[in-house]
XYZ file of C-alpha atoms in Angstrom:
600
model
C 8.552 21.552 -2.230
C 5.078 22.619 -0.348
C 5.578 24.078 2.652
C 4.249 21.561 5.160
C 2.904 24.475 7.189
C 0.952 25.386 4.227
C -0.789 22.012 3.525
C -1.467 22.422 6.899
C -3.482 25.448 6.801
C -5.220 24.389 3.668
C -6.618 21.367 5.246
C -7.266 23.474 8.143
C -9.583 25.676 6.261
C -10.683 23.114 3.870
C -14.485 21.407 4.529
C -13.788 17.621 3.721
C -17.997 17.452 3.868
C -17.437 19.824 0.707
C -14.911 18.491 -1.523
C -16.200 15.033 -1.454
C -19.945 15.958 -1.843
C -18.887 17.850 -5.295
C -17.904 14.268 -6.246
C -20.450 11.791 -4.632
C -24.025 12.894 -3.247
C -23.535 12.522 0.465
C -26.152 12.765 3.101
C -26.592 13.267 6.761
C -26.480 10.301 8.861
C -26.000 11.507 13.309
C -23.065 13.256 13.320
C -21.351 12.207 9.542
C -21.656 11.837 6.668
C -22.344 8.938 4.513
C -22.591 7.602 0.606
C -22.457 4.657 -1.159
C -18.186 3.988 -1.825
C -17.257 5.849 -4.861
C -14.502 3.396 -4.776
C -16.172 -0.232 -4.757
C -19.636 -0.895 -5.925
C -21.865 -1.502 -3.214
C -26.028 -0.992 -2.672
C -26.189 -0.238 0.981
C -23.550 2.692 2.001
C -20.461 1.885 4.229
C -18.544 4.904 3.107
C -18.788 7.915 6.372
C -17.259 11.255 6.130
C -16.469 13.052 9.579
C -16.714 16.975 9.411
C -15.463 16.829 12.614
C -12.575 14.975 11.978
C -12.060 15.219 8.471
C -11.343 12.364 7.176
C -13.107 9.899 5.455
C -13.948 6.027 5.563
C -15.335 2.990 3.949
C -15.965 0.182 6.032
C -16.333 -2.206 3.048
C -13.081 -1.387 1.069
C -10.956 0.430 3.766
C -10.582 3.220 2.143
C -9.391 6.046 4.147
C -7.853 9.481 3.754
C -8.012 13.426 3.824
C -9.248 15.745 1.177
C -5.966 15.147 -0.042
C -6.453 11.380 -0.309
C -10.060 11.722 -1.362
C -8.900 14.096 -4.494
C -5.897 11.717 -5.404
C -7.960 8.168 -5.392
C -11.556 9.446 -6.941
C -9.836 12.032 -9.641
C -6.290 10.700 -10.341
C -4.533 13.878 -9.489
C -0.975 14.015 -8.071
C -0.095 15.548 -4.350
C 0.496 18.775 -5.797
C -2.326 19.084 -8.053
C -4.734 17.681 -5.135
C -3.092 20.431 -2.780
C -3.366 23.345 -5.286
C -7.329 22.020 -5.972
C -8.059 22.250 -2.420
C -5.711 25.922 -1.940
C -7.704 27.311 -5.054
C -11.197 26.469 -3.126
C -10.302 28.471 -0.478
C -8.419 31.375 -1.904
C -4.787 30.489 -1.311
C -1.648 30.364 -3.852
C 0.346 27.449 -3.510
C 3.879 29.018 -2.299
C 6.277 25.789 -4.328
C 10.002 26.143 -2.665
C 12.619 25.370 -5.931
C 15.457 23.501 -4.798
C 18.658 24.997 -6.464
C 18.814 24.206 -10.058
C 15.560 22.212 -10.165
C 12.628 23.148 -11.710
C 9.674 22.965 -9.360
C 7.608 20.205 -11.184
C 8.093 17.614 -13.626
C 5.918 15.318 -15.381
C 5.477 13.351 -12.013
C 5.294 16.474 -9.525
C 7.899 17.945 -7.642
C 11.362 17.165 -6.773
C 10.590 17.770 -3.303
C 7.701 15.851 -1.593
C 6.424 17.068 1.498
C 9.236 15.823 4.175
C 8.485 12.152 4.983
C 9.738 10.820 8.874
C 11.882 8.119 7.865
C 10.516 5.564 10.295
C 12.015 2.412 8.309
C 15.760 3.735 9.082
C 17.662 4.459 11.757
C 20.230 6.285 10.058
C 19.679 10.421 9.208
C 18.867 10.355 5.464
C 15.297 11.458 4.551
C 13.426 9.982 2.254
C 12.764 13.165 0.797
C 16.435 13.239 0.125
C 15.605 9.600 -1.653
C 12.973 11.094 -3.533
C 14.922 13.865 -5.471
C 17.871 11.792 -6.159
C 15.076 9.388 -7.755
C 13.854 11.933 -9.761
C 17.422 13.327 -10.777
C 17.720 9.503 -12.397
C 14.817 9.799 -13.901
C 15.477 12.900 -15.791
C 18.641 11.544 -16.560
C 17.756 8.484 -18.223
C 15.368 10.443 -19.802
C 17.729 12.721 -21.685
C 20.193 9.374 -22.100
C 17.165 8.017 -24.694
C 16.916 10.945 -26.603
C 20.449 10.685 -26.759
C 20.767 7.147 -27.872
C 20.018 5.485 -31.662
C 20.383 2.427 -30.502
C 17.161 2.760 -27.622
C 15.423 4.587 -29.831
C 15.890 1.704 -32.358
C 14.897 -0.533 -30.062
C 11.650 1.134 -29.045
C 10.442 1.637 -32.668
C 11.188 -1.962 -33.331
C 8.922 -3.166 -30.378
C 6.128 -0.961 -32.188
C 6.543 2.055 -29.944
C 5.973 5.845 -30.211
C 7.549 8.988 -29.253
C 4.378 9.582 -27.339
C 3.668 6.252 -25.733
C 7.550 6.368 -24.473
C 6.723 10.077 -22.672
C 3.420 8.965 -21.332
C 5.093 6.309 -19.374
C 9.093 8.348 -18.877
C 10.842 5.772 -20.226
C 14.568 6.367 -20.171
C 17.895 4.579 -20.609
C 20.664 3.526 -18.912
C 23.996 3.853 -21.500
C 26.583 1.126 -21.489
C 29.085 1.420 -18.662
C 30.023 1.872 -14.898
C 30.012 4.433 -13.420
C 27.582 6.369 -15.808
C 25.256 8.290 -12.554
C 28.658 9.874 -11.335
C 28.365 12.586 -14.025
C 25.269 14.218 -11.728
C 25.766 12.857 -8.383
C 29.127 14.089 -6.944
C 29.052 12.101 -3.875
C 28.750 8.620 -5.825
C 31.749 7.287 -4.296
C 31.215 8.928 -0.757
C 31.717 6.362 2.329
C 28.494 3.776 2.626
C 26.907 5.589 5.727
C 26.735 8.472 3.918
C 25.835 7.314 0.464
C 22.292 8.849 -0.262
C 22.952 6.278 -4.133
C 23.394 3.227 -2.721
C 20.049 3.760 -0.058
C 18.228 3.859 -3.420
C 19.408 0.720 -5.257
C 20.859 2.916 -7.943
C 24.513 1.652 -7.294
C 26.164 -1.096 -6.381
C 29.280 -1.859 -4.277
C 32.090 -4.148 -5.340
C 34.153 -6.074 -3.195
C 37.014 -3.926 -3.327
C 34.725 -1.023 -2.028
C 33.823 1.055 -5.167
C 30.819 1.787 -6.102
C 29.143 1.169 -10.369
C 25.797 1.506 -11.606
C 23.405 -1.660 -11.204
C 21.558 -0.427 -14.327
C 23.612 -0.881 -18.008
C 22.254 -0.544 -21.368
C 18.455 -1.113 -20.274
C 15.709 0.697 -21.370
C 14.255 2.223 -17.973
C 11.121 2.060 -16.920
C 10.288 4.468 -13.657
C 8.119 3.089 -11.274
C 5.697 5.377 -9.133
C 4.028 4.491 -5.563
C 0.374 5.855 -5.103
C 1.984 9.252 -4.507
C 2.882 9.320 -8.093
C 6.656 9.699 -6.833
C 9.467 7.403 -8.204
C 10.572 4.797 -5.952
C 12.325 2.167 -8.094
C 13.218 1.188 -11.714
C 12.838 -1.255 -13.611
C 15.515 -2.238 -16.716
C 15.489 -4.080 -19.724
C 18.168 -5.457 -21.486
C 18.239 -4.389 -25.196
C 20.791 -7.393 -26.266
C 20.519 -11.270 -24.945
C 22.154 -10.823 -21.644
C 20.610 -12.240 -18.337
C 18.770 -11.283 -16.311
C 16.027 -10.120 -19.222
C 14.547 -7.694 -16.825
C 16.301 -6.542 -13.488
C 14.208 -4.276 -10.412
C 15.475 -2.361 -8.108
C 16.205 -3.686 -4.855
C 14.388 -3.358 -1.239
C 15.101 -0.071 -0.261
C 13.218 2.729 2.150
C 11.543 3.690 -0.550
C 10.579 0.637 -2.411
C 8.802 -2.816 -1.732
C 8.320 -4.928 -4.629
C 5.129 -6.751 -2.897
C 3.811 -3.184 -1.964
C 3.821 -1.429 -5.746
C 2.376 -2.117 -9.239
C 3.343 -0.910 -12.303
C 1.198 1.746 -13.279
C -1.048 1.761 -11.247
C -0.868 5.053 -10.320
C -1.571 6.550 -13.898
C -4.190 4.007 -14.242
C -6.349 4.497 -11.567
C -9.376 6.906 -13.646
C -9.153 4.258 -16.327
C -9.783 1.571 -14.095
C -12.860 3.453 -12.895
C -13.764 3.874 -16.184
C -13.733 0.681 -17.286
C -14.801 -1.101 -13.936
C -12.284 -3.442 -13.956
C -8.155 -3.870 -13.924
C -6.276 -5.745 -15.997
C -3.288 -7.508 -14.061
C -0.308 -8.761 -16.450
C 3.358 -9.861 -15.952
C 5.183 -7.519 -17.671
C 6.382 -3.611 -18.436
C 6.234 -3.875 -21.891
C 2.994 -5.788 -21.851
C 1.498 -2.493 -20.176
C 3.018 -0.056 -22.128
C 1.763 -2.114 -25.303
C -1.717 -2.376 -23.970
C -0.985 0.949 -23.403
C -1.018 2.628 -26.908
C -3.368 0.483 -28.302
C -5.750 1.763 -26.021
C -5.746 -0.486 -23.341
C -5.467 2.263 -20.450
C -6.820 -0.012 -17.619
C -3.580 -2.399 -16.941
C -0.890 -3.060 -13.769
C 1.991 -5.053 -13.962
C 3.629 -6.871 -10.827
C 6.976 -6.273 -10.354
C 8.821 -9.572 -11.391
C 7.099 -10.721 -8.096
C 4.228 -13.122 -7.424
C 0.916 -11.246 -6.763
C 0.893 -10.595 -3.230
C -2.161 -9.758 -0.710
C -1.587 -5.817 -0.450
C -1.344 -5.604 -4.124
C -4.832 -7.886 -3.972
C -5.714 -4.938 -1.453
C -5.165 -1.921 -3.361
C -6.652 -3.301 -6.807
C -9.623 -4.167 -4.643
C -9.932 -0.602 -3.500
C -9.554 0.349 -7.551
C -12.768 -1.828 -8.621
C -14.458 -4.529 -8.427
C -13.699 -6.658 -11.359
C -9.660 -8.183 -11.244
C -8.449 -9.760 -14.959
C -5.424 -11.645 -14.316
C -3.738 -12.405 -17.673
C -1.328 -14.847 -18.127
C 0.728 -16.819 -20.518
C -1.155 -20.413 -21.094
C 2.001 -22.164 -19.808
C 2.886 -24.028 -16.607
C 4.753 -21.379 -15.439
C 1.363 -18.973 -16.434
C -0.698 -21.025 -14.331
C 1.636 -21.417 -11.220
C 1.393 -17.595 -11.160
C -2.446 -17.914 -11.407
C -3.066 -20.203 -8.838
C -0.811 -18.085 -6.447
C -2.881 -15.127 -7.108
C -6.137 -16.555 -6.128
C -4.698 -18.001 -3.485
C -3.586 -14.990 -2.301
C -7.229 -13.323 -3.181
C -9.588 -15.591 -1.132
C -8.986 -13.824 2.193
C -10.266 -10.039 1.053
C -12.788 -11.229 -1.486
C -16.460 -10.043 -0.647
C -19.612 -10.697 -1.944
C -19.509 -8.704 -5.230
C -15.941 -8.454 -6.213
C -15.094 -11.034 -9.167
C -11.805 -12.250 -10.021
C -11.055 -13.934 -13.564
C -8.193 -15.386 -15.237
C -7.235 -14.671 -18.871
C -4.791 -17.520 -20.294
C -3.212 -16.588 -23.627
C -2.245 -19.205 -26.656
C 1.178 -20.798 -26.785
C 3.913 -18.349 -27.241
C 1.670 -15.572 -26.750
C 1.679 -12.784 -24.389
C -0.666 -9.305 -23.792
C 2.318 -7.503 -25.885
C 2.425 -9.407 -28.884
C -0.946 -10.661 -28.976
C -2.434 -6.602 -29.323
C 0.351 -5.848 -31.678
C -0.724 -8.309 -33.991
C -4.441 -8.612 -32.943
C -5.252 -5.016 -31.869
C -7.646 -3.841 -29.322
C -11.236 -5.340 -30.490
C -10.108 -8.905 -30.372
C -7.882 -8.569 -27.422
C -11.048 -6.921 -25.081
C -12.674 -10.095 -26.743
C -10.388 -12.013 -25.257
C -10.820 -10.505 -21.894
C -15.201 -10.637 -22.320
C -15.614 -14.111 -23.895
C -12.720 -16.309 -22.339
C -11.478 -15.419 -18.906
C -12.149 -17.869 -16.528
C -14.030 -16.395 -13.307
C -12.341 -17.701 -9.728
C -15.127 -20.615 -9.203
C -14.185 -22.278 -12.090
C -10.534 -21.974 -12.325
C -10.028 -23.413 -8.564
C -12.027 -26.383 -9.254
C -10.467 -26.652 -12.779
C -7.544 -26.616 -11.443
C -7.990 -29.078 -8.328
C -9.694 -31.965 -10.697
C -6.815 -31.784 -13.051
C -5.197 -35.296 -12.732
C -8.271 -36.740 -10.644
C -10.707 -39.162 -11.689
C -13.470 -37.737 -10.209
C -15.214 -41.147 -11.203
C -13.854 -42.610 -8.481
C -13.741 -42.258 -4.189
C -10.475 -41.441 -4.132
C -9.985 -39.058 -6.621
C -13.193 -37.434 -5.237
C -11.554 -37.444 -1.526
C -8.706 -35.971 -2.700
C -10.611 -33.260 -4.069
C -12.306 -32.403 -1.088
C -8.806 -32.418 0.688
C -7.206 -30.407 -1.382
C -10.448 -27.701 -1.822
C -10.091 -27.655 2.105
C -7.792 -25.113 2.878
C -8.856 -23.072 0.173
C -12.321 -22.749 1.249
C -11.759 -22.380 4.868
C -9.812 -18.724 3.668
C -12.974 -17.486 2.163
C -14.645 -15.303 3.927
C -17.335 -14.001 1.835
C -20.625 -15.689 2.798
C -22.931 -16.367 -0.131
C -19.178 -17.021 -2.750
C -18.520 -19.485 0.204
C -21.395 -21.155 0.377
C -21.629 -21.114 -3.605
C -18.184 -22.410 -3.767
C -19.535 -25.207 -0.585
C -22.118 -26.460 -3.491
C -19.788 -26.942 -6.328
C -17.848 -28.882 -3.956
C -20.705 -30.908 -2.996
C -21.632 -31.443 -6.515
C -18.416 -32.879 -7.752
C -17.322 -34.592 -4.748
C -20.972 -36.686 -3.657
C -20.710 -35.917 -0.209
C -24.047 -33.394 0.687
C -23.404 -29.959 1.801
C -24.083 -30.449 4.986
C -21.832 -33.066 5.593
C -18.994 -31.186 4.078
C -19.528 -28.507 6.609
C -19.283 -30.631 9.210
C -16.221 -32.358 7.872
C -14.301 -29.036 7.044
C -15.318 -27.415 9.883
C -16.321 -24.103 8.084
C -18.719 -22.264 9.310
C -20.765 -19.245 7.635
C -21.660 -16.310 9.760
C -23.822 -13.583 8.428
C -22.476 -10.527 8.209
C -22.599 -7.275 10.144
C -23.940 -4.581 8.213
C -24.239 -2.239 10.896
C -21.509 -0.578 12.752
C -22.918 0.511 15.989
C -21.790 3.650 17.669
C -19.119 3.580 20.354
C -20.086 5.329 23.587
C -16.772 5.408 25.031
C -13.399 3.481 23.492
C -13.044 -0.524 24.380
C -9.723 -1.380 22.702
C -8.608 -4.588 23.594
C -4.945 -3.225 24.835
C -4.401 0.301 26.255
C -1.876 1.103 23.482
C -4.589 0.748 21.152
C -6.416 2.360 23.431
C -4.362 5.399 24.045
C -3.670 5.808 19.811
C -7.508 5.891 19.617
C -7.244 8.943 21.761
C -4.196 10.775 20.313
C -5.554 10.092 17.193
C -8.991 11.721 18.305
C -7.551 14.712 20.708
C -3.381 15.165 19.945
C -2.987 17.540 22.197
C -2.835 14.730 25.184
C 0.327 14.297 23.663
C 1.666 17.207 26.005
C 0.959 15.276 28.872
C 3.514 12.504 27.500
C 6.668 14.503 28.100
C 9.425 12.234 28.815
C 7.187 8.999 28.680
C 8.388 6.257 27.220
C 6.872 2.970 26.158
C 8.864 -0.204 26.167
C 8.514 -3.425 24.054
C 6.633 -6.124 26.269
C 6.699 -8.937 24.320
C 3.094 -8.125 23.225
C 1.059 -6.233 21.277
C 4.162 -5.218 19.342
C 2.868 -3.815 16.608
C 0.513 -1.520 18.350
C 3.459 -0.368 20.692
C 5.430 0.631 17.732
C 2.945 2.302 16.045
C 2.458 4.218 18.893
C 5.690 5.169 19.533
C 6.190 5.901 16.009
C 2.568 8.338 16.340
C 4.333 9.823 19.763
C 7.325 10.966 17.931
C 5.401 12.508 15.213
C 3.061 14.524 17.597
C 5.930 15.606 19.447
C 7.890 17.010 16.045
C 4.865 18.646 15.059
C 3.387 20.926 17.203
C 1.136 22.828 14.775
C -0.853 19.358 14.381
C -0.936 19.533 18.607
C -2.056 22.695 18.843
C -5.781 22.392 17.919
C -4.601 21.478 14.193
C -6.444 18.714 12.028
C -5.275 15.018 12.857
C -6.130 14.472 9.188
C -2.560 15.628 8.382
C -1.398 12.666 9.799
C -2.654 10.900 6.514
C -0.179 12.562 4.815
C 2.651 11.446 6.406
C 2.024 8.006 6.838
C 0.581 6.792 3.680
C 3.976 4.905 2.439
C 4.271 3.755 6.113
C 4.305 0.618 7.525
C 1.769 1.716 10.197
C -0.144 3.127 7.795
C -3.417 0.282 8.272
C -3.314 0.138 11.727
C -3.299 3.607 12.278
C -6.879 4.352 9.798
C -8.663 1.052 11.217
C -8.074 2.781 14.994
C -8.983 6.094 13.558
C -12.053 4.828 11.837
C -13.055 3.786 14.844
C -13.538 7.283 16.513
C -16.032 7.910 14.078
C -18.914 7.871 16.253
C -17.293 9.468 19.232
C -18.926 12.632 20.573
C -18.401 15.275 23.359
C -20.178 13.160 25.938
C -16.683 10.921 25.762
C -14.728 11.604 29.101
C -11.567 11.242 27.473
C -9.603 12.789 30.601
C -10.599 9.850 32.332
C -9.853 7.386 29.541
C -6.449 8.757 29.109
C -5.453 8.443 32.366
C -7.050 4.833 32.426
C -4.779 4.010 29.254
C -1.471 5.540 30.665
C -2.296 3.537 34.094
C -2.601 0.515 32.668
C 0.440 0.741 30.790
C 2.490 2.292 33.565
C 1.292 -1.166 35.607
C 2.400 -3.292 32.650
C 5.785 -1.800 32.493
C 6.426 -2.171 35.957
C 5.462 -6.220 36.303
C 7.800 -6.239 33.230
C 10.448 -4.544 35.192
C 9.843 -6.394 39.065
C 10.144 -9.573 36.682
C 13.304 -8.746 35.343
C 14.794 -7.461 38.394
C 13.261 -10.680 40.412
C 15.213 -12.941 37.803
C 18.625 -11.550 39.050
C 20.287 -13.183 41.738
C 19.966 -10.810 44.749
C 24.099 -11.066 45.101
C 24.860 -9.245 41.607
C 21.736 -6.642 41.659
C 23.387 -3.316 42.173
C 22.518 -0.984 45.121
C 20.208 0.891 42.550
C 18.439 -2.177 41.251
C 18.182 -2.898 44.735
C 16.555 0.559 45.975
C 14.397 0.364 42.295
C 12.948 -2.854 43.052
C 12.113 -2.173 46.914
C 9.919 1.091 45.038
C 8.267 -1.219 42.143
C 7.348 -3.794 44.776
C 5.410 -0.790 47.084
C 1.911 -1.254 47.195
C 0.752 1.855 44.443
């Protein structure tokens, strides 16, 4: 474990303007920073740096991050090598804390992450508890393969190696119950307590003890951006059901949050300029070792918008590939669906179908690399024509009906699009196989095309729309205002929700760190809060502080913010006193609503 004090200092002493201008040529532009996004391809640069702040931000992609961040995205390193880069740079020794009986890394990093604020939970366990009972199972399963014939059989019959099986720490789960209780002591300890069952590894029975949810599987560990283990994946080596079985929702893990390798994959996807989406474990770990580095797998889920996100932040070019069935295409058309909303000019999204019976594993096992990649060049279908493909199926586009249907059905689609020139593009094709002009269909859809903004003009003082956004803008810029919150508490309004919970959530974090509040870099904050729920709300606010200067009263705004929510909160409170009858309002409610109602 890294002291957190440490990665503190290091990013303290560390110039962000540096470390990313080793990487990607950045020049001057007012106060930042800026470069063309090292992590989408784009002509006119949207990516800033803030020496100031220290962070940096692409208002294209959204990327956004610390030097940390920067050295984990762009070079594929894990926390600990990123934080040992940076300590190296400026003459520090990372000081790694063993926990007893642990070695301090293994082939995914360190037992112990940097301590994560549990903000999911209520309850006391940590998720950096979570994280090195994870990789306890890991390491167990591990030594369970090397242990078993009958996995290893299995492996080598699927056309794996030795190597391929480390690359990716695949393990196993042996045949029976309670299997995990040989290293975890408190396996059958009372629920509340029960650090196993928080991560999915165990299951309770009815009668109140606990077993293992993963038998006889072949185990496939599944890593969050962080390169930590949050979940498994198992599958069966007989012909019992279910074929493949997850882990469940826990703290740790969201299936519509993760892909399958993508951490590992990330500097061949850069490499390659593209990522290859498929269904499957196996199908990666085949593509895998025939040298197919560039490949993700969903998680037995549909593809979801924040995995359309973070591919999108990868590259540019998306590959979906999917088995040529109905089933194959179902998953297809939910993926594009899912797309439209965070496509931009530029990015491309194409759909591979494989032949009957085929999928990515057995096709490059008997096939092999050339003609699979030839696959991927010659016959995926780009997004254009699959949706329209896929609409006229059925229709006679001969006649009026079958072409109004059409233009139904391509109505919602369209009117998610919000790429200008693939929306108008996508507006012509429409036009051209439906007969009604382009300019009629606009009026009849009701879509309208706005150019956009390529300019981000400079803030001269904060105009959030609500003063919670408001007042995170200003923590975010200046923490130390959080001394002047002592005791301050911000209620639920019925609005704004998710900004008052962020901020709450960013209150309690200032206020358990006071190294941060003390003139320390805000850019830590990325660090905690990259597996968080707040996580995008909290770097669109921060990005935009980017132009801020010293010229900012921000004494003035502060007080501004915490007036206007002081006001809110008391309406809130005369209203729900004022909704009592007078007879049952206590003397205090009384006396509390005769002070609300004084003129301030």
């Amino acid at each position: 474990m890294i002291p957190q004090s440490f990665i503190h200092d290091v990013l303290n002493r560390t110039e962000i303007v540096d470390v990313i201008d080793s990487h990607v040529a950045l020049k001057k532009a007012g106060v930042n920073y800026s470069a063309c996004c090292p992590f989408h391809k784009e002509k006119t640069p949207s990516f800033t740096v803030s020496p100031v702040k220290q962070f940096y931000h692409c208002f294209g992609c959204k990327a956004h991050g610390n030097a940390i961040g920067f050295l984990m995205e762009y070079s594929g390193m894990s926390f600990v090598d990123a934080v040992a880069d940076l300590a190296t740079r400026v003459g520090m020794q990372v000081p790694i804390q063993q926990a007893d009986n642990h070695p301090a890394e293994t082939e995914f990093g360190p037992p112990n992450y940097p301590p994560e604020i549990d903000y999911e939970s209520n309850n006391s366990i940590s998720s950096n508890d979570l994280f090195e009972i994870m990789m306890r199972a890991t390491k167990f399963y591990r030594v369970q393969l090397k242990q078993s014939e009958q996995a290893i059989n299995y492996l080598k019959k699927r056309g794996l190696t030795g190597e391929t099986a480390s690359h990716f720490a695949l393990g196993y789960a042996p045949d029976g119950w309670q299997n995990l209780e040989a290293i975890f002591p408190d396996y059958q300890s009372t629920a509340s307590e029960n650090t196993l069952l928080k991560t999915g590894l165990i299951v309770a029975s009815d009668d109140g003890k606990y077993y293992d949810r993963f038998r006889d599987r072949i185990m496939f560990p599944i890593l969050n951006q962080k390169g930590m283990v949050v979940g498994f994946g198992g599958r069966v080596l007989g012909q019992s059901e279910p074929k493949y079985l997850n882990s469940p929702e826990t703290i740790l893990f969201t299936k519509g949050r993760e892909l399958y390798n993508l951490f590992a994959a990330r500097r061949a996807i850069r490499q390659a300029g593209c990522v290859l989406v498929v269904e499957g474990y196996m199908d990666v770990v085949a593509l895998y070792q025939h040298g197919i580095e560039y490949t993700v797998a969903s998680l037995g889920t549909a593809t979801t918008p924040d995995h359309i996100q973070k591919l999108l932040r990868q590259t540019d070019n998306i590959i979906f590939c999917f088995d040529g069935d109905n089933a194959g295409r179902k998953a297809a058309w939910r993926a594009m669906e899912n797309s439209l909303p965070f496509l931009t000019d530029g990015k491309n999204l194409s759909f591979l179908f494989l032949p009957d019976g085929e999928d990515p594993d057995s096709y490059v096992s008997a096939n092999g690399k050339e003609d699979f990649e030839a696959l991927l060049k010659h016959h995926a279908v780009a997004l254009s024509i699959f949706l329209f493909q896929t609409l006229s199926t059925n229709l006679d586009l001969q006649t009026s009906e079958g072409r109004a249907k059409l233009v139904r059905d391509a109505k919602p689609l369209l009117k998610h699009v919000t790429a200008p020139i693939l929306g108008l593009m996508l507006l012509q094709r429409l036009a051209e196989l439906s007969g009604v002009s382009q300019d009629e269909l606009q009026n009849l859809l009701q879509i309208k095309r706005t150019t956009p903004i390529k300019k981000h003009p400079k803030l001269a003082r904060p105009k959030p729309t609500t003063p919670y956004h408001w007042l995170i803008q200003i923590l975010l810029y200046k923490p130390g205002y959080i001394n002047q919150l002592t005791e301050f508490i911000i209620t639920e309004n019925g609005e704004a929700s998710e900004e008052i919970a962020t901020l709450n959530v960013l209150i309690d974090f200032l206020n358990n760190h006071p190294h941060i509040t003390d003139g320390g870099a805000i850019s830590t904050v990325s660090t905690y809060f990259n597996d968080s729920q707040h996580r995008e709300l909290l770097e669109k606010i921060e990005s935009e502080t980017l132009e801020w200067d010293d010229a900012i009263d921000l004494e003035s705004e502060f007080s501004g913010a915490l007036a206007k929510i002081k006001e809110i909160q008391r309406k809130k409170r005369m209203t729900t006193l004022h909704n009592k009858s007078l007879n049952i309002l206590t003397n205090e409610e009384k006396q509390e609503l005769k002070q609300l109602s004084m003129p301030k």
